[in-house]
mmCIF file of C-alpha atoms in Angstrom:
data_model
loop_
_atom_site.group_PDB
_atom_site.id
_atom_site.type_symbol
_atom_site.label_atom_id
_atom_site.label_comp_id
_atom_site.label_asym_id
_atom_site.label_seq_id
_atom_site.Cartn_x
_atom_site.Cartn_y
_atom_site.Cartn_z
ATOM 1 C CA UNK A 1 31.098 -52.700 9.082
ATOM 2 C CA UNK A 2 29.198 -50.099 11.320
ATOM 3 C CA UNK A 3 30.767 -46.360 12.039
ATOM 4 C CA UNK A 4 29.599 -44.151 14.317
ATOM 5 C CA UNK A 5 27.728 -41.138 13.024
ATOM 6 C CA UNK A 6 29.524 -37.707 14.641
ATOM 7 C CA UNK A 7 27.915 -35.098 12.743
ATOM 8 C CA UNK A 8 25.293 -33.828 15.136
ATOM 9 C CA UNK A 9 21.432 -34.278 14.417
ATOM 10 C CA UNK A 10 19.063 -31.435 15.015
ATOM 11 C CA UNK A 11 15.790 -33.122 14.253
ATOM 12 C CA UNK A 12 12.905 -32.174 15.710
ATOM 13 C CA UNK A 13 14.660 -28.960 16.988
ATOM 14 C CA UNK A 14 14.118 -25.264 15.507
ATOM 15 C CA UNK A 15 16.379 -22.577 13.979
ATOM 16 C CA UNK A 16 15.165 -19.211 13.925
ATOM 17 C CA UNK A 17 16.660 -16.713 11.716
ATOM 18 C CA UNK A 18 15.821 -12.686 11.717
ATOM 19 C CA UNK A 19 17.318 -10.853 8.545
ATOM 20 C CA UNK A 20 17.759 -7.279 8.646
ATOM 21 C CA UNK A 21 18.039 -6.862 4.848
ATOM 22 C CA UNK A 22 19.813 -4.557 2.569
ATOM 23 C CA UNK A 23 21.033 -3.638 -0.919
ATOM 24 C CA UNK A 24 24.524 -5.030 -0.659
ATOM 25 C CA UNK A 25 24.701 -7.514 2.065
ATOM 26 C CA UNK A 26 22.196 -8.975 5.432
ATOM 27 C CA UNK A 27 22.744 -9.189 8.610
ATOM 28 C CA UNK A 28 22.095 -12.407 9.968
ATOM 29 C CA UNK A 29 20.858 -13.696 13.518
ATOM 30 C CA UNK A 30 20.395 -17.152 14.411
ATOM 31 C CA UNK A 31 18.443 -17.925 17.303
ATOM 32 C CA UNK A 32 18.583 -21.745 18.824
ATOM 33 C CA UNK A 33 16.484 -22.796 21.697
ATOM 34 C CA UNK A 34 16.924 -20.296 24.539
ATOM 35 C CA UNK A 35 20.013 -18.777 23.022
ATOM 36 C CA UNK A 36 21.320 -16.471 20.284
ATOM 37 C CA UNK A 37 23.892 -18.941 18.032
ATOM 38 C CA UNK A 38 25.597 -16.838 16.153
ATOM 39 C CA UNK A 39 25.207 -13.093 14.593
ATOM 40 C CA UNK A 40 26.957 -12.627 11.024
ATOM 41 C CA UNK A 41 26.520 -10.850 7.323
ATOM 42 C CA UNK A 42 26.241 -12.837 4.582
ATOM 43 C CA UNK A 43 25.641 -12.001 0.621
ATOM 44 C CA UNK A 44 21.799 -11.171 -0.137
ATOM 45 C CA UNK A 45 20.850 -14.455 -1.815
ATOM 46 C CA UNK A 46 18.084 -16.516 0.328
ATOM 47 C CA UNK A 47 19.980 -19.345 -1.432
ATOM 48 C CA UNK A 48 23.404 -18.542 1.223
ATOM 49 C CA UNK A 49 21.519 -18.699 4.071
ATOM 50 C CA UNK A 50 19.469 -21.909 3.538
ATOM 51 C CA UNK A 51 22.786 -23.564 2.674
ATOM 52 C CA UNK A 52 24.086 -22.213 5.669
ATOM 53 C CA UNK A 53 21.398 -23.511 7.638
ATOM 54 C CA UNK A 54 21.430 -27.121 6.361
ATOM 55 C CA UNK A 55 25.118 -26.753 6.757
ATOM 56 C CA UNK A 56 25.036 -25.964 10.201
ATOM 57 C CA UNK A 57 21.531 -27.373 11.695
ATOM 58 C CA UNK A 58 21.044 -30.547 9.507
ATOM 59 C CA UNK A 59 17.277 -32.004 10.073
ATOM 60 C CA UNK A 60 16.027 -28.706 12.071
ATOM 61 C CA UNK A 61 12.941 -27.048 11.428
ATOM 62 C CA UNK A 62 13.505 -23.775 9.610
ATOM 63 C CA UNK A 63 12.228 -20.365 10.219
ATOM 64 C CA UNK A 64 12.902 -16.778 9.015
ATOM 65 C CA UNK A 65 11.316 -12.938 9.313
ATOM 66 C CA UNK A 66 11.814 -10.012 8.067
ATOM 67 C CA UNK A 67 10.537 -6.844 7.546
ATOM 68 C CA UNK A 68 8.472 -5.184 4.981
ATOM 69 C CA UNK A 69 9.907 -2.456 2.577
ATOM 70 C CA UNK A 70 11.769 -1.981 -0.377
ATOM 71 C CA UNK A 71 12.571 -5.373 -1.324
ATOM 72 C CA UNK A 72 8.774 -6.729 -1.318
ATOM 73 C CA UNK A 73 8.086 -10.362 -1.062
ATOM 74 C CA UNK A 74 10.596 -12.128 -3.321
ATOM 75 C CA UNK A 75 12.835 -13.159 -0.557
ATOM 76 C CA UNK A 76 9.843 -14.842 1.274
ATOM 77 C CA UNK A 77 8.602 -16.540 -1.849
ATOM 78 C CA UNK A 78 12.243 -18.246 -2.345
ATOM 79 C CA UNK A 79 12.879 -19.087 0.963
ATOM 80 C CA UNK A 80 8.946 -20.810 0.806
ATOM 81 C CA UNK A 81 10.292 -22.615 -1.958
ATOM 82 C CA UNK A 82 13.941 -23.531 -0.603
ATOM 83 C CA UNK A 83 11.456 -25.024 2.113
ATOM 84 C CA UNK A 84 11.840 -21.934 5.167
ATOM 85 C CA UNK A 85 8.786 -21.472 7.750
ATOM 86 C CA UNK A 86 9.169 -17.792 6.395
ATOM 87 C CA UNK A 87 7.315 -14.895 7.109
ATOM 88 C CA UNK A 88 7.397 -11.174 6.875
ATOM 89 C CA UNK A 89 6.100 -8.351 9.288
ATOM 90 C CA UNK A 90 5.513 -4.967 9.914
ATOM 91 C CA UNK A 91 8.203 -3.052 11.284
ATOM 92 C CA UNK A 92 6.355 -1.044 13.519
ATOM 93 C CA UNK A 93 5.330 -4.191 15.413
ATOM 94 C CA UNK A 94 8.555 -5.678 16.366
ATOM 95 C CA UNK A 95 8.793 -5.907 20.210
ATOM 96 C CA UNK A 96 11.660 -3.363 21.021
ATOM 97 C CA UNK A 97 13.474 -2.791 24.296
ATOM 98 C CA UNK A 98 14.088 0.869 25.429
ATOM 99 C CA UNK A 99 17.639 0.096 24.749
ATOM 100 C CA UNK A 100 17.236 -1.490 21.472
ATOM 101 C CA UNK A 101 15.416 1.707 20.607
ATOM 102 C CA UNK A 102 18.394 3.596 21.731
ATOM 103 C CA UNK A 103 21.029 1.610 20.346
ATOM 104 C CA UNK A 104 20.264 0.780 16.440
ATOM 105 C CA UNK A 105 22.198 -1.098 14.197
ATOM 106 C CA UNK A 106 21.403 -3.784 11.296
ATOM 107 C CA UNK A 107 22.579 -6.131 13.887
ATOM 108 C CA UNK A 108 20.750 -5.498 16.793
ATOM 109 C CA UNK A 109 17.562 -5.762 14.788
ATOM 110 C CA UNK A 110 18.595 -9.200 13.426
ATOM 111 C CA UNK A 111 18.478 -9.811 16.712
ATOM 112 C CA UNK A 112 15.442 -8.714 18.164
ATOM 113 C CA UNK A 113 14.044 -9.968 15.139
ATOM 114 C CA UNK A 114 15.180 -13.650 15.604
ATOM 115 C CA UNK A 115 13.757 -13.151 19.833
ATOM 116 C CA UNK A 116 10.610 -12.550 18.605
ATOM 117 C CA UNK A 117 10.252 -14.882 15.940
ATOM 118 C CA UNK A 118 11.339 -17.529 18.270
ATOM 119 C CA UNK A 119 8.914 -16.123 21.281
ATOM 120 C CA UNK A 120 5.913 -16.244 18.882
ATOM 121 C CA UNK A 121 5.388 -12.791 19.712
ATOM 122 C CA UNK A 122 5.121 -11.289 15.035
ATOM 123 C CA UNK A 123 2.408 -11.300 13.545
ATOM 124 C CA UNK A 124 3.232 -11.954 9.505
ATOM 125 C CA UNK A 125 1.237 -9.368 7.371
ATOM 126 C CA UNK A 126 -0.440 -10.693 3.992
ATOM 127 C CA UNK A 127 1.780 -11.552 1.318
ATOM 128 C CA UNK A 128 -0.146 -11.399 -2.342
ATOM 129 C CA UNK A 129 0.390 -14.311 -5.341
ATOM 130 C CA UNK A 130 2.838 -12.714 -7.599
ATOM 131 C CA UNK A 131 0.218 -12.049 -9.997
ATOM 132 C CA UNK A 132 -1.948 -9.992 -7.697
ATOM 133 C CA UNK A 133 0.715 -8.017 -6.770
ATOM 134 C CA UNK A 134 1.840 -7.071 -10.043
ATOM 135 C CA UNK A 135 -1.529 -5.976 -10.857
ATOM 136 C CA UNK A 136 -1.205 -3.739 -7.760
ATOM 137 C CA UNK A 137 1.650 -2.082 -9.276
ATOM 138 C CA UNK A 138 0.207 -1.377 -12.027
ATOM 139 C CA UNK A 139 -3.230 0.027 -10.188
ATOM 140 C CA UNK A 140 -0.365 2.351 -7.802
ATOM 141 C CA UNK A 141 1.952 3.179 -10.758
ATOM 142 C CA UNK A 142 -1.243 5.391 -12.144
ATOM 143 C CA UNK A 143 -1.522 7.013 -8.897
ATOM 144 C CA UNK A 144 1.788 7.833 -8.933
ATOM 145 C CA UNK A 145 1.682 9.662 -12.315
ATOM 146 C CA UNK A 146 -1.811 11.041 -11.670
ATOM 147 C CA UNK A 147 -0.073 12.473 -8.779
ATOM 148 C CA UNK A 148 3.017 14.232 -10.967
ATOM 149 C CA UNK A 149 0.896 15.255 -13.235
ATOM 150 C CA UNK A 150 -1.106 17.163 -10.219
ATOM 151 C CA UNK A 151 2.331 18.546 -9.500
ATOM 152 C CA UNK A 152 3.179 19.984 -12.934
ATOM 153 C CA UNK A 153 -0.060 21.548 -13.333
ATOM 154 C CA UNK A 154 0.694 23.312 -10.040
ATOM 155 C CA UNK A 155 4.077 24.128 -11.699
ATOM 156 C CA UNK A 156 2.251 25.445 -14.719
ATOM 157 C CA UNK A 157 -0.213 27.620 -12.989
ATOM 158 C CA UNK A 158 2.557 29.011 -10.766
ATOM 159 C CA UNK A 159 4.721 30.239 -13.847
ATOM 160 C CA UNK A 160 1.730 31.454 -15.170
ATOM 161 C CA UNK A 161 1.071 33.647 -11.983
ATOM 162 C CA UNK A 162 4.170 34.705 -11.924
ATOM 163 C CA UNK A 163 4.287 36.052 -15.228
ATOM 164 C CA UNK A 164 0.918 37.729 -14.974
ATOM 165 C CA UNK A 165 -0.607 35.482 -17.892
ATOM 166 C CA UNK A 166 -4.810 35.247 -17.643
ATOM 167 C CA UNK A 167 -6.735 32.485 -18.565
ATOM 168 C CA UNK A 168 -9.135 34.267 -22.044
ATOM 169 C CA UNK A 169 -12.788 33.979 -21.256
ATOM 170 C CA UNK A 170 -14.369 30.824 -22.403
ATOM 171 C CA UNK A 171 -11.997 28.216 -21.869
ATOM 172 C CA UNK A 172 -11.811 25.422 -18.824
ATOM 173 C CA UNK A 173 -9.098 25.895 -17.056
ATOM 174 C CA UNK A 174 -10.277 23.559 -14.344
ATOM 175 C CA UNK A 175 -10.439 20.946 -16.938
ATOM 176 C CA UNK A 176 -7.519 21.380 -18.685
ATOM 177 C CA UNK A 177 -9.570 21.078 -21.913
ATOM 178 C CA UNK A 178 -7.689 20.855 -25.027
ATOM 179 C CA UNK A 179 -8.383 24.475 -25.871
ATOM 180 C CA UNK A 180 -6.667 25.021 -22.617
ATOM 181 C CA UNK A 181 -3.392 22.611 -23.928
ATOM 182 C CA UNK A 182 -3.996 24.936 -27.561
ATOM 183 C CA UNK A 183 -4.011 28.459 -25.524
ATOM 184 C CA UNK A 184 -0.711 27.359 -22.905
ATOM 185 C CA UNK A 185 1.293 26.086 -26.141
ATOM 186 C CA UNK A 186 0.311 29.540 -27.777
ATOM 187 C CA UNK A 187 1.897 31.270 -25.084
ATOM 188 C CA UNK A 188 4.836 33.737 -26.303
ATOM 189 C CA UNK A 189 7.778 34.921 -24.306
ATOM 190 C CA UNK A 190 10.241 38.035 -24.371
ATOM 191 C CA UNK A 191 13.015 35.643 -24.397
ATOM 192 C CA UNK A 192 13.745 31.933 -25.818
ATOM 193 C CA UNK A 193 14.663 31.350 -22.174
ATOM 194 C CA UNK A 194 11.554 31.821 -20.515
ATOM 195 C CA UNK A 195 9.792 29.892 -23.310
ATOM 196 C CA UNK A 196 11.750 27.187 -23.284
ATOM 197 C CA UNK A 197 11.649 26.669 -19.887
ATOM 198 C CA UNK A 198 7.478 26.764 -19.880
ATOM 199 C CA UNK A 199 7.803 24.455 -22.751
ATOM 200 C CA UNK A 200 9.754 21.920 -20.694
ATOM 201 C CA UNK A 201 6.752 21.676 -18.366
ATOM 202 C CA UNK A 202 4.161 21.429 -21.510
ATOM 203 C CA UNK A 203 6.113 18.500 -22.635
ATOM 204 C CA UNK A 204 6.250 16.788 -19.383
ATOM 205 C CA UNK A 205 2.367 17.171 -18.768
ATOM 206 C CA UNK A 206 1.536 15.947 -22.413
ATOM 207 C CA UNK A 207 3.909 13.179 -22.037
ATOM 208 C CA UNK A 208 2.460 12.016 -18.208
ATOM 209 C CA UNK A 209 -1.152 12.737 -19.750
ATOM 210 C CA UNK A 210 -0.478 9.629 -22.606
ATOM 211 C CA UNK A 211 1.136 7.601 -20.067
ATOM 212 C CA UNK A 212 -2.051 7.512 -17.819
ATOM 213 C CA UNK A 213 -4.254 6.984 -20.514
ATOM 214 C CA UNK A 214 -2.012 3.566 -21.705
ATOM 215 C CA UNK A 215 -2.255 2.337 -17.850
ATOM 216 C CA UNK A 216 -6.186 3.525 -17.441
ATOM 217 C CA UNK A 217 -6.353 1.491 -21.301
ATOM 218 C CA UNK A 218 -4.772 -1.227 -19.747
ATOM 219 C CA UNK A 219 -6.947 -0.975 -16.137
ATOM 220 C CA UNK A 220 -10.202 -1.358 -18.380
ATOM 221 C CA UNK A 221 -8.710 -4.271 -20.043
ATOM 222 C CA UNK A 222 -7.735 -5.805 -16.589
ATOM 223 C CA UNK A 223 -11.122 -5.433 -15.096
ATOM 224 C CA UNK A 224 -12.641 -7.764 -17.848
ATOM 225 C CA UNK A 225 -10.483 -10.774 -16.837
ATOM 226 C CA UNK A 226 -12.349 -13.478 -15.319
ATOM 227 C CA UNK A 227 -10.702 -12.532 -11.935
ATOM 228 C CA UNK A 228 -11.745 -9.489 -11.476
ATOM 229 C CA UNK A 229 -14.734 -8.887 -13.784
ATOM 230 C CA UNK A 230 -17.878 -10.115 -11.832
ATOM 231 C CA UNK A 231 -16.839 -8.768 -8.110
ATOM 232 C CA UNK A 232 -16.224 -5.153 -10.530
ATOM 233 C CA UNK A 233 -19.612 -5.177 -11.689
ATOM 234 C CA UNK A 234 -20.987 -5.847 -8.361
ATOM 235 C CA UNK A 235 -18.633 -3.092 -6.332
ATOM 236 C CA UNK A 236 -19.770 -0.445 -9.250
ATOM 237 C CA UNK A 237 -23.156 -0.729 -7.715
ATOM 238 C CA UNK A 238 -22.343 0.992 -4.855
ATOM 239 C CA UNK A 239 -22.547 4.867 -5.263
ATOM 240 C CA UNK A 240 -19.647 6.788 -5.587
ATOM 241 C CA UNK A 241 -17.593 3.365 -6.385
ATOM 242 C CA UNK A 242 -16.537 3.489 -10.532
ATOM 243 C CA UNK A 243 -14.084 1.309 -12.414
ATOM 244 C CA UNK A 244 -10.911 2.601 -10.988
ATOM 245 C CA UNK A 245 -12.395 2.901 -7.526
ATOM 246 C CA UNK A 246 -13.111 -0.636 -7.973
ATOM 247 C CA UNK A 247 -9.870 -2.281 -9.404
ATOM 248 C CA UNK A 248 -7.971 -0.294 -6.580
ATOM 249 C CA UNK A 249 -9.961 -1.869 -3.753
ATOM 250 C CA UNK A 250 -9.859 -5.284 -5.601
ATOM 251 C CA UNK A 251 -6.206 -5.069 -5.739
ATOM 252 C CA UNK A 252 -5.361 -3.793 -2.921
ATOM 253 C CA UNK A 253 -7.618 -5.997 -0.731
ATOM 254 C CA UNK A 254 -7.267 -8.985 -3.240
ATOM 255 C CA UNK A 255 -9.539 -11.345 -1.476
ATOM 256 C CA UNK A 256 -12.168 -10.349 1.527
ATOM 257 C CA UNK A 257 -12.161 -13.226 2.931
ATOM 258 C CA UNK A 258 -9.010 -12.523 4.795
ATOM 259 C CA UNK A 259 -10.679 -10.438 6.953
ATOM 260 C CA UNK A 260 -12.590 -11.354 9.883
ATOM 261 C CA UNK A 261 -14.461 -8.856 10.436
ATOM 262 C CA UNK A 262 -15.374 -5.185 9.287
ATOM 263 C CA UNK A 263 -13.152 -3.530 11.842
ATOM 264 C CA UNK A 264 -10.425 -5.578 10.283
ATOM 265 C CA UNK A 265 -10.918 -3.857 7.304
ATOM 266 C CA UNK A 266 -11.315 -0.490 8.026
ATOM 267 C CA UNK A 267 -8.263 -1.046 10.571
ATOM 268 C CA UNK A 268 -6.489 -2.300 7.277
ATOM 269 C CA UNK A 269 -7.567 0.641 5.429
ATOM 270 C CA UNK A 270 -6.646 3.002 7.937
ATOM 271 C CA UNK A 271 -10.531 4.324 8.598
ATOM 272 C CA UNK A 272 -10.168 3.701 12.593
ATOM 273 C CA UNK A 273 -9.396 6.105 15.170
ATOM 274 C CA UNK A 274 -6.364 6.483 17.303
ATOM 275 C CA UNK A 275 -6.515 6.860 21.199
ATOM 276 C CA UNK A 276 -4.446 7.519 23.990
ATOM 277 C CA UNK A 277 -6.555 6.594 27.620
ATOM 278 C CA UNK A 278 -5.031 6.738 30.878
ATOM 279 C CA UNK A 279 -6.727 6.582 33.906
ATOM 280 C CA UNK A 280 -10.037 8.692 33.668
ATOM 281 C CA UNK A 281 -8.678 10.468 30.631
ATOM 282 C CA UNK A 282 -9.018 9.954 27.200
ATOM 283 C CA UNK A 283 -7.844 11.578 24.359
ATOM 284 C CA UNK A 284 -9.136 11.267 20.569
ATOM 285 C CA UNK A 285 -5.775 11.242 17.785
ATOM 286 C CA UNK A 286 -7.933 11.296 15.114
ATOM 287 C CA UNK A 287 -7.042 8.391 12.191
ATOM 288 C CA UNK A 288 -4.772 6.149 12.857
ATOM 289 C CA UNK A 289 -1.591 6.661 10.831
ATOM 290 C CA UNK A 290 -1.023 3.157 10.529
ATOM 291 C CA UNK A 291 -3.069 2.567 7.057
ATOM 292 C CA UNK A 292 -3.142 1.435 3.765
ATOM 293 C CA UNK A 293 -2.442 5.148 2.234
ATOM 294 C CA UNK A 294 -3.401 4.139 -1.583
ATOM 295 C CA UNK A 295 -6.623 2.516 -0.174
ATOM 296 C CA UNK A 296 -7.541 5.016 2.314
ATOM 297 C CA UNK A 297 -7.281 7.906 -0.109
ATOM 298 C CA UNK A 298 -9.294 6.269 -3.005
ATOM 299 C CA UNK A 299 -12.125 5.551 -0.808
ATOM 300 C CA UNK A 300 -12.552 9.081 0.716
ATOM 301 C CA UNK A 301 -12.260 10.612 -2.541
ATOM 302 C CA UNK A 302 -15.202 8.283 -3.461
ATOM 303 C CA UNK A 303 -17.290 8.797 -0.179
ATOM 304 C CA UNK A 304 -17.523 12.660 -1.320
ATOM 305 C CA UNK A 305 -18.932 11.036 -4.722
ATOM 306 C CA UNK A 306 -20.985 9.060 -3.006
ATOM 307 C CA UNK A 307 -22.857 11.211 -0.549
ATOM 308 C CA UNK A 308 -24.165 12.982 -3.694
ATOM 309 C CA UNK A 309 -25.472 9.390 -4.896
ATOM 310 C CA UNK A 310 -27.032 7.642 -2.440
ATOM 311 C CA UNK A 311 -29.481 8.961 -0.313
ATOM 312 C CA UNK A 312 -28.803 7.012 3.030
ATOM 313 C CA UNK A 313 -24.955 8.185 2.867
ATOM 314 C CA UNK A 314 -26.156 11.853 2.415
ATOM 315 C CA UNK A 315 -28.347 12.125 5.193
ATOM 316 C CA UNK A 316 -25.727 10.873 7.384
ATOM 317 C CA UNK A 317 -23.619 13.285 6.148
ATOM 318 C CA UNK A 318 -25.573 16.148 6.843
ATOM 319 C CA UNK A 319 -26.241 14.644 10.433
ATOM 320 C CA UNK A 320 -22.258 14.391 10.845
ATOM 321 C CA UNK A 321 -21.918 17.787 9.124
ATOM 322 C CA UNK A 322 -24.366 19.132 12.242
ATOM 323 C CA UNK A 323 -21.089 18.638 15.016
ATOM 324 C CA UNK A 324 -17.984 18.363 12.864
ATOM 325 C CA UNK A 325 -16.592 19.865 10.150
ATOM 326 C CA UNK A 326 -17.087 18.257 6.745
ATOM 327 C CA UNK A 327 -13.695 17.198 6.297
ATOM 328 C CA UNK A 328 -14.044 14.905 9.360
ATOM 329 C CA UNK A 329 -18.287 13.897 8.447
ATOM 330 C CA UNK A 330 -16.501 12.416 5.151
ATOM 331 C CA UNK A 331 -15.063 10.087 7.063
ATOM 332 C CA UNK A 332 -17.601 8.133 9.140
ATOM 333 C CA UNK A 333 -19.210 7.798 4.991
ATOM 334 C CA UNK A 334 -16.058 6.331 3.793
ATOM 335 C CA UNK A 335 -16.737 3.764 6.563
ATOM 336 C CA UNK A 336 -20.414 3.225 5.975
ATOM 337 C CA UNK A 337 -18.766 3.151 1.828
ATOM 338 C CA UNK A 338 -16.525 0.123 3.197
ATOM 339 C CA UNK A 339 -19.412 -1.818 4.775
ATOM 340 C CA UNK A 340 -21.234 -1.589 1.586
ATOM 341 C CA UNK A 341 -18.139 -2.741 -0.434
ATOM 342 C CA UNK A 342 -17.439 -5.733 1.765
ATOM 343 C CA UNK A 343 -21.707 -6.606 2.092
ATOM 344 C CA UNK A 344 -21.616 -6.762 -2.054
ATOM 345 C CA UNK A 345 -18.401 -9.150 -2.285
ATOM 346 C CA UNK A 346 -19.396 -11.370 0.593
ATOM 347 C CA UNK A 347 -22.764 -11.915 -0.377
ATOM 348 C CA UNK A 348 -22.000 -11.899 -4.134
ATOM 349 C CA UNK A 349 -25.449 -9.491 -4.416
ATOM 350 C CA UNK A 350 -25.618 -6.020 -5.793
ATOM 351 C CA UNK A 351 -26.215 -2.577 -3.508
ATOM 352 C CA UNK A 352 -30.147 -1.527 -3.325
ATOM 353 C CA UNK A 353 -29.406 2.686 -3.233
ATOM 354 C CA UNK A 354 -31.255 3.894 -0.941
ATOM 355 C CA UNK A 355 -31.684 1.214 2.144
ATOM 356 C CA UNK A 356 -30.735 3.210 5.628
ATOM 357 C CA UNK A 357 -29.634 0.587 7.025
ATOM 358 C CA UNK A 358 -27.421 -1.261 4.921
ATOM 359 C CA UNK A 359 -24.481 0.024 5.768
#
């Protein structure tokens, strides 16, 4: 005996879904053919929604977006697995009305989200293996102490200031030797207050000091794994470039091939220049403050290293140096220092020091 099937069939149809995600809960749009379906919040579990979806739109396609941030890629990866076209984008290029812009909430950008996804109008940004990105944590997390531990020397030298303490003759202050760390801890005060407040910062610089020793310990030992260890060796040919220099554009980056182009790259990295042109005018913003901040800062440190190095990178310095100051030359070298980079990885050769025009 036959029965007739009522439960309606979405095959071959798609269901586009823009999350606006949060700690506690997600707001949900649903966007189906030329029309929004149905707005709503639901628990943050991918697993709710893809049962909602299969609930709801029974042989449709699936797709989902949302935006990069706090919760990193975990939600893609599951909804990838649950079997979601998913994909996540960069906030800043979300196509927003001048009332969307005026009118936020968690579910208007579900919304616009959903639109756009459905439009083809996002562009997904690249989302690591879970093993690359861990290893980019751990590259960031000893930037992140180096960083505090900038800060509480600051602290230190401040309370030293104000206290009218001298550095004796003979030892490195700019250093911060360990007859420095011998002198500070011999410091006396009038008053257990005052010393045990110094001593609080003392403690916190000896304790970040160990810390970025286990995670530069730990760096070294990551930079020997097959992964990474030949394209190290060949990016520490390049002057200015060391080991850490290295592993942070190997991490960061993970694989060059994703990149067209070399203006793709220094785009990435944030080494391009902003511009605002109308008409016969144009005006220069200087870099672009869309960037890859741990990336962009590693390689101009290095390009200052590197200028000393190589002899093709200073004498374009000093020609930059001739019309701008040298804290803008530096960077037109840390883009010459990214051509070099990306010539060594794609052509699996190392740097000749010295060539003019190899970069």
């Amino acid at each position: 005996m036959q029965t007739e099937c009522t439960k309606v069939q979405f095959t071959g149809q798609h269901a586009y879904a823009g999350i606006d995600v949060a700690k506690k809960s997600w707001k949900v749009c649903i966007y189906l053919g030329e029309a929004y379906h149905k707005r709503f919040s639901q628990p943050p579990e991918p697993e709710v929604l893809v049962e909602y979806l299969h609930r709801n739109f029974p042989g449709a396609v699936y797709h989902s977006v949302y935006e990069a941030g706090y919760f990193g890629f975990w939600i893609h990866r599951t909804l990838i697995r649950l079997g979601v076209d998913s994909m996540v984008i960069n906030p800043a290029d979300v196509p927003t009305t001048d009332k969307e812009r005026y009118t936020k909430t968690d579910r208007v950008d579900a919304a616009k989200l959903a639109r756009a996804l459905s439009s083809g109008q996002l562009v997904p940004i690249y989302v690591p293996e879970r093993s690359a990105q861990e290893d980019r944590t751990l590259i960031r997390m000893r930037l992140s102490f180096v960083r505090k531990q900038t800060r509480t020397k600051n602290q230190i030298k401040a309370f030293l200031q104000l206290y009218g303490y001298r550095v004796p003759y003979g030892i490195a202050e700019g250093y911060w030797s360990r007859a420095y760390i011998r002198w500070l801890e011999s410091i006396t005060f009038d008053e257990e207050s005052g010393r045990m407040a110094f001593q609080a910062l003392l403690t916190e610089l000896v304790a970040l000091r160990a810390t970025i020793a286990d995670l530069t310990k730990q760096i070294r030992h990551m930079s020997q794994q097959e992964r990474y260890r030949e394209r190290v060796e060949l990016l520490r040919t390049v002057p200015g470039i060391g080991l850490l220099a290295a592993m942070t554009f190997l991490c960061e980056v993970t694989t060059i091939e994703r990149f067209k182009n070399l203006d793709c790259l220094l785009s990435y990295v944030g080494l391009v220049p902003g511009e605002h042109s109308t008409g016969e005018t144009e005006q220069d913003t200087g870099l672009n403050p869309r960037r890859n901040s741990w990336l962009r800062f590693m390689l101009i440190e290095s390009a200052w290293a590197a200028q000393r190095e190589d002899p093709a990178l200073l004498y374009a310095f000093t020609t930059y140096c001739k019309r701008m100051p040298k804290s803008m030359a530096i960077i037109p070298v840390a883009r010459k220092l990214v051509s070099r980079m990306r010539f060594v990885l794609k052509n699996n050769q190392p740097y000749a020091t010295g060539v003019l025009n190899a970069g």
